[in-house]
Short mmCIF file of C-alpha atoms in Angstrom, two decimals:
data_model
loop_
_atom_site.label_atom_id
_atom_site.label_comp_id
_atom_site.label_asym_id
_atom_site.label_seq_id
_atom_site.Cartn_x
_atom_site.Cartn_y
_atom_site.Cartn_z
CA UNK A 276 -13.71 -28.05 -5.40
CA UNK A 277 -14.00 -28.62 -1.66
CA UNK A 278 -13.38 -24.95 -0.94
CA UNK A 279 -16.05 -23.94 -3.46
CA UNK A 280 -18.62 -26.27 -1.89
CA UNK A 281 -17.70 -25.09 1.60
CA UNK A 282 -17.99 -21.48 0.51
CA UNK A 283 -21.39 -22.16 -1.03
CA UNK A 284 -22.65 -23.92 2.09
CA UNK A 285 -21.51 -21.11 4.37
CA UNK A 286 -22.24 -18.13 2.14
CA UNK A 287 -22.66 -15.26 4.62
CA UNK A 288 -26.07 -13.68 5.13
CA UNK A 289 -27.19 -10.92 7.51
CA UNK A 290 -27.85 -12.12 11.03
CA UNK A 291 -31.15 -10.25 10.83
CA UNK A 292 -32.31 -12.73 8.20
CA UNK A 293 -31.83 -15.76 10.41
CA UNK A 294 -33.31 -13.84 13.36
CA UNK A 295 -36.51 -13.25 11.39
CA UNK A 296 -36.52 -16.84 10.15
CA UNK A 297 -36.04 -18.15 13.68
CA UNK A 298 -38.93 -16.09 15.02
CA UNK A 299 -41.19 -17.31 12.23
CA UNK A 300 -40.21 -20.95 12.75
CA UNK A 301 -40.77 -20.95 16.50
CA UNK A 302 -44.06 -19.09 16.24
CA UNK A 303 -45.19 -21.70 13.72
CA UNK A 304 -44.41 -24.45 16.22
CA UNK A 305 -46.95 -22.88 18.56
CA UNK A 306 -49.45 -22.43 15.72
CA UNK A 307 -48.90 -26.01 14.65
CA UNK A 308 -49.76 -27.29 18.10
CA UNK A 309 -52.90 -25.19 18.42
CA UNK A 310 -54.21 -24.78 14.86
CA UNK A 311 -52.73 -27.09 12.25
CA UNK A 312 -52.31 -30.41 14.08
CA UNK A 313 -54.25 -30.33 17.36
CA UNK A 314 -55.32 -33.90 16.55
CA UNK A 315 -51.93 -35.17 17.70
CA UNK A 316 -53.08 -34.75 21.30
CA UNK A 317 -55.74 -37.38 20.60
CA UNK A 318 -52.95 -39.96 20.46
CA UNK A 319 -52.96 -39.84 24.25
CA UNK A 320 -56.21 -41.83 24.31
CA UNK A 321 -55.14 -44.49 21.80
CA UNK A 322 -54.16 -47.89 23.26
CA UNK A 323 -50.42 -48.40 23.44
CA UNK A 324 -50.51 -51.63 21.42
CA UNK A 325 -51.51 -49.61 18.34
CA UNK A 326 -48.31 -47.58 18.55
CA UNK A 327 -45.97 -48.64 15.75
CA UNK A 328 -42.95 -46.36 16.17
CA UNK A 329 -40.95 -45.13 13.22
CA UNK A 330 -37.47 -46.57 12.76
CA UNK A 331 -35.92 -43.74 14.75
CA UNK A 332 -38.39 -44.38 17.56
CA UNK A 333 -37.25 -48.00 17.71
CA UNK A 334 -33.60 -47.09 17.37
CA UNK A 335 -33.37 -44.66 20.29
CA UNK A 336 -35.82 -46.15 21.70
CA UNK A 337 -38.57 -43.66 22.50
CA UNK A 338 -41.31 -44.40 25.05
CA UNK A 339 -44.81 -45.47 24.09
CA UNK A 340 -47.11 -42.43 24.23
CA UNK A 341 -49.24 -42.12 27.34
CA UNK A 342 -51.64 -39.35 28.38
CA UNK A 343 -48.97 -37.98 30.72
CA UNK A 344 -46.23 -38.02 28.07
CA UNK A 345 -48.35 -36.49 25.30
CA UNK A 346 -49.65 -33.66 27.46
CA UNK A 347 -46.24 -33.02 28.99
CA UNK A 348 -44.62 -32.72 25.56
CA UNK A 349 -47.47 -30.52 24.31
CA UNK A 350 -47.33 -27.93 27.08
CA UNK A 351 -43.55 -27.90 27.37
CA UNK A 352 -43.18 -27.48 23.61
CA UNK A 353 -45.77 -24.71 23.46
CA UNK A 354 -44.17 -22.66 26.24
CA UNK A 355 -40.59 -23.21 25.09
CA UNK A 356 -41.40 -22.39 21.45
CA UNK A 357 -42.95 -19.07 22.46
CA UNK A 358 -39.91 -18.34 24.61
CA UNK A 359 -37.53 -19.28 21.78
CA UNK A 360 -39.36 -16.95 19.40
CA UNK A 361 -38.09 -14.01 21.46
CA UNK A 362 -34.51 -14.86 20.49
CA UNK A 363 -33.34 -15.30 24.07
CA UNK A 364 -31.10 -18.26 24.99
CA UNK A 365 -31.11 -19.36 21.34
CA UNK A 366 -29.01 -22.47 21.87
CA UNK A 367 -30.63 -23.86 25.02
CA UNK A 368 -34.20 -23.09 23.98
CA UNK A 369 -33.52 -24.04 20.36
CA UNK A 370 -32.23 -27.51 21.20
CA UNK A 371 -35.08 -28.06 23.66
CA UNK A 372 -37.69 -27.13 21.04
CA UNK A 373 -36.05 -29.37 18.44
CA UNK A 374 -35.98 -32.40 20.75
CA UNK A 375 -39.57 -31.91 21.88
CA UNK A 376 -40.91 -31.28 18.37
CA UNK A 377 -39.01 -34.31 17.11
CA UNK A 378 -40.71 -36.44 19.74
CA UNK A 379 -44.04 -34.78 18.88
CA UNK A 380 -43.62 -35.81 15.25
CA UNK A 381 -42.67 -39.37 16.18
CA UNK A 382 -45.87 -39.58 18.22
CA UNK A 383 -47.89 -38.15 15.34
CA UNK A 384 -46.46 -40.35 12.59
CA UNK A 385 -46.28 -43.70 14.39
CA UNK A 386 -49.87 -44.76 13.79
CA UNK A 387 -49.78 -45.54 10.07
CA UNK A 388 -49.37 -42.28 8.11
CA UNK A 389 -46.13 -40.36 7.64
CA UNK A 390 -46.26 -36.83 6.21
CA UNK A 391 -43.25 -35.63 4.24
CA UNK A 392 -44.03 -31.92 4.63
CA UNK A 393 -42.25 -31.90 8.01
CA UNK A 394 -38.77 -32.86 6.85
CA UNK A 395 -37.39 -29.43 5.96
CA UNK A 396 -39.04 -27.88 9.00
CA UNK A 397 -37.39 -30.41 11.30
CA UNK A 398 -34.05 -29.68 9.66
CA UNK A 399 -34.60 -25.97 10.29
CA UNK A 400 -35.27 -26.65 13.97
CA UNK A 401 -32.10 -28.75 14.13
CA UNK A 402 -29.78 -26.14 12.63
CA UNK A 403 -31.15 -22.92 14.12
CA UNK A 404 -29.57 -23.50 17.56
CA UNK A 405 -26.13 -23.60 15.94
CA UNK A 406 -26.33 -19.95 14.90
CA UNK A 407 -26.28 -18.40 18.33
CA UNK A 408 -27.47 -14.88 19.02
CA UNK A 409 -28.96 -12.87 16.16
CA UNK A 410 -31.07 -9.74 16.39
CA UNK A 411 -33.62 -8.43 13.92
CA UNK A 412 -31.68 -5.20 13.41
CA UNK A 413 -28.26 -6.88 13.10
CA UNK A 414 -26.97 -6.52 9.53
CA UNK A 415 -23.66 -8.24 10.33
CA UNK A 416 -22.83 -10.91 7.77
CA UNK A 417 -22.55 -14.38 9.30
CA UNK A 418 -21.35 -17.68 7.85
CA UNK A 419 -23.11 -19.59 10.63
CA UNK A 420 -26.41 -17.97 9.68
CA UNK A 421 -25.75 -18.68 6.02
CA UNK A 422 -25.03 -22.34 6.76
CA UNK A 423 -28.25 -22.78 8.75
CA UNK A 424 -30.35 -21.27 5.98
CA UNK A 425 -28.52 -23.18 3.22
CA UNK A 426 -29.02 -26.52 4.94
CA UNK A 427 -32.71 -25.73 5.32
CA UNK A 428 -32.90 -24.83 1.63
CA UNK A 429 -31.28 -28.14 0.71
CA UNK A 430 -33.86 -29.95 2.84
CA UNK A 431 -36.65 -28.08 1.05
CA UNK A 432 -35.34 -29.16 -2.35
CA UNK A 433 -34.75 -32.72 -1.13
CA UNK A 434 -38.41 -32.87 -0.14
CA UNK A 435 -39.38 -32.25 -3.76
CA UNK A 436 -36.71 -34.38 -5.42
CA UNK A 437 -37.15 -37.37 -3.13
CA UNK A 438 -40.93 -37.13 -3.50
CA UNK A 439 -40.50 -37.61 -7.25
CA UNK A 440 -38.10 -40.48 -6.65
CA UNK A 441 -40.63 -42.16 -4.33
CA UNK A 442 -43.42 -41.71 -6.87
CA UNK A 443 -41.36 -43.37 -9.60
CA UNK A 444 -39.98 -46.04 -7.28
CA UNK A 445 -43.33 -47.23 -5.96
CA UNK A 446 -45.68 -46.14 -8.73
CA UNK A 447 -43.42 -46.42 -11.75
CA UNK A 448 -44.07 -44.47 -14.91
CA UNK A 449 -47.72 -45.36 -14.47
CA UNK A 450 -47.87 -42.72 -11.72
CA UNK A 451 -47.83 -40.08 -14.43
CA UNK A 452 -50.44 -41.76 -16.61
CA UNK A 453 -52.70 -43.09 -13.87
CA UNK A 454 -55.55 -41.58 -11.88
CA UNK A 455 -53.62 -40.27 -8.87
CA UNK A 456 -54.99 -36.74 -8.99
CA UNK A 457 -58.44 -37.96 -9.96
CA UNK A 458 -58.59 -40.08 -6.80
CA UNK A 459 -57.33 -37.16 -4.72
CA UNK A 460 -60.06 -34.92 -6.13
CA UNK A 461 -62.72 -37.54 -5.40
CA UNK A 462 -61.49 -37.82 -1.80
CA UNK A 463 -60.91 -34.18 -0.92
CA UNK A 464 -61.35 -32.00 -3.99
CA UNK A 465 -62.83 -28.52 -3.99
CA UNK A 466 -65.29 -26.98 -6.44
CA UNK A 467 -62.33 -25.59 -8.38
CA UNK A 468 -60.85 -29.08 -8.62
CA UNK A 469 -64.17 -30.42 -9.92
CA UNK A 470 -64.06 -27.86 -12.72
CA UNK A 471 -60.47 -28.71 -13.60
CA UNK A 472 -61.21 -32.44 -13.62
CA UNK A 473 -63.69 -31.94 -16.45
CA UNK A 474 -60.97 -30.78 -18.86
CA UNK A 475 -59.80 -33.82 -20.88
CA UNK A 476 -56.25 -34.99 -20.13
CA UNK A 477 -55.51 -31.98 -17.92
CA UNK A 478 -54.95 -34.10 -14.82
CA UNK A 479 -52.59 -36.41 -16.73
CA UNK A 480 -50.64 -33.39 -17.95
CA UNK A 481 -50.53 -32.09 -14.37
CA UNK A 482 -49.06 -35.37 -13.16
CA UNK A 483 -46.29 -35.16 -15.76
CA UNK A 484 -45.74 -31.56 -14.70
CA UNK A 485 -45.47 -32.47 -11.02
CA UNK A 486 -42.79 -35.08 -11.69
CA UNK A 487 -40.86 -32.68 -13.93
CA UNK A 488 -41.09 -29.87 -11.38
CA UNK A 489 -39.91 -32.06 -8.51
CA UNK A 490 -37.02 -33.60 -10.45
CA UNK A 491 -35.86 -30.19 -11.68
CA UNK A 492 -36.22 -28.44 -8.31
CA UNK A 493 -32.43 -28.56 -7.58
CA UNK A 494 -31.97 -26.05 -10.40
CA UNK A 495 -33.01 -23.38 -7.91
CA UNK A 496 -29.41 -23.45 -6.68
CA UNK A 497 -27.78 -22.81 -10.06
CA UNK A 498 -29.90 -19.97 -11.43
CA UNK A 499 -29.09 -16.31 -10.80
CA UNK A 500 -30.43 -14.69 -7.60
CA UNK A 501 -33.12 -12.84 -9.53
CA UNK A 502 -34.35 -16.01 -11.21
CA UNK A 503 -34.05 -17.88 -7.92
CA UNK A 504 -36.74 -15.67 -6.43
CA UNK A 505 -38.94 -16.42 -9.43
CA UNK A 506 -38.40 -20.16 -8.94
CA UNK A 507 -39.26 -19.89 -5.25
CA UNK A 508 -42.39 -17.93 -6.20
CA UNK A 509 -43.28 -20.83 -8.49
CA UNK A 510 -42.79 -23.24 -5.58
CA UNK A 511 -45.27 -21.22 -3.54
CA UNK A 512 -47.72 -21.01 -6.43
CA UNK A 513 -47.62 -24.80 -6.75
CA UNK A 514 -48.71 -25.14 -3.14
CA UNK A 515 -51.33 -22.43 -3.57
CA UNK A 516 -52.90 -24.49 -6.35
CA UNK A 517 -52.63 -27.60 -4.18
CA UNK A 518 -54.48 -25.90 -1.35
CA UNK A 519 -57.12 -24.52 -3.70
CA UNK A 520 -57.80 -27.88 -5.36
CA UNK A 521 -57.20 -30.72 -2.89
CA UNK A 522 -56.87 -28.76 0.39
CA UNK A 523 -53.36 -29.95 1.26
CA UNK A 524 -51.46 -27.04 2.77
CA UNK A 525 -47.86 -28.22 3.40
CA UNK A 526 -47.74 -25.43 5.99
CA UNK A 527 -44.48 -26.41 7.75
CA UNK A 528 -42.77 -26.85 4.40
CA UNK A 529 -43.90 -23.37 3.34
CA UNK A 530 -42.40 -21.94 6.51
CA UNK A 531 -39.10 -23.72 5.88
CA UNK A 532 -39.10 -22.39 2.32
CA UNK A 533 -38.89 -18.82 3.61
CA UNK A 534 -35.20 -19.63 4.13
CA UNK A 535 -34.84 -18.58 0.48
CA UNK A 536 -36.27 -15.12 1.16
CA UNK A 537 -34.59 -11.91 2.34
CA UNK A 538 -36.69 -11.81 5.50
CA UNK A 539 -34.56 -9.08 7.05
CA UNK A 540 -36.24 -6.58 4.72
CA UNK A 541 -39.54 -7.07 6.52
CA UNK A 542 -38.11 -5.74 9.81
CA UNK A 543 -41.20 -6.68 11.87
CA UNK A 544 -39.70 -5.71 15.22
CA UNK A 545 -38.53 -2.32 13.98
CA UNK A 546 -41.92 -1.62 12.42
CA UNK A 547 -43.72 -2.52 15.64
CA UNK A 548 -41.43 -0.22 17.60
CA UNK A 549 -42.03 2.60 15.12
CA UNK A 550 -45.78 2.13 15.43
CA UNK A 551 -45.51 2.13 19.21
CA UNK A 552 -43.42 5.33 19.20
CA UNK A 553 -45.75 6.97 16.72
CA UNK A 554 -48.74 6.07 18.84
CA UNK A 555 -47.07 7.55 21.91
CA UNK A 556 -46.18 10.76 20.07
CA UNK A 557 -49.72 11.12 18.75
CA UNK A 558 -51.08 10.71 22.25
CA UNK A 559 -48.75 13.45 23.54
CA UNK A 560 -49.68 15.74 20.66
CA UNK A 561 -53.39 15.71 21.51
CA UNK A 562 -54.08 18.96 23.43
CA UNK A 563 -55.72 18.67 26.76
CA UNK A 564 -59.40 19.52 26.71
CA UNK A 565 -59.96 22.95 28.29
CA UNK A 566 -62.04 22.97 31.44
CA UNK A 567 -65.68 23.76 30.95
CA UNK A 568 -66.59 27.38 31.58
CA UNK A 569 -68.62 27.93 34.68
CA UNK A 570 -72.07 29.31 34.11
CA UNK A 571 -72.83 32.52 36.00
CA UNK A 572 -74.69 32.09 39.21
CA UNK A 573 -78.41 32.66 38.93
CA UNK A 574 -79.52 35.42 41.32
#
């Protein structure tokens, strides 16, 4: 039994897959800082007495955010994430990015609201440095790469399953029969959500469906590989509907969920190199323009 579990956790995958995943993850860190959550920098101007650190922030303990600390973490994280996306010094840069992003999340979530869409992404940042070097064109099978992706996948599924557990723990069965989605639509619903809300009992049915989907999410690990891709596609479609109706993106979670995909097939680096070579060849193939003929001298 132990050998079977160990083999499942470390099922080899191509190093190119984790290389592509790593590039995507670190580029998202930069995008997160600049596009998705730039509001975190505003914490620098909030009085320190309003800082209520998470349990881990009290346990370590982490310093109270100041303008110097927040801006230092921001710029260091941005530069190191872009450097880590190149694949160079994967362990040193990877651990540095994880520590800084962890602190960035503690700063973000220590003022009253804790988002659960960051869990799997943080796990991905924690395990990627353990893989070591991996290139986009490297098709060598690696247990270390497989372990990093598997642990991230488990974190993705835990996000769903534990979300259902929290709903039932704090909301009880009434969560499914209440007005949770109706309140969400009132607060931040789109025009599409307004149309859906007019259908009798559809929101109640959706709440039952959400609980069922989240509780059954671990089944993604027991279905065949072909069906697994269909299940992952359903995961993405769920979030697409969420974005389209109540404008909640779960962007970091969606990035972590690419750990289920065969990213090595995309070969972004190879395609860019091919385009660059093709562009150079086309430029060489263009014949030089002949010099203009001189007009005869006018007597």
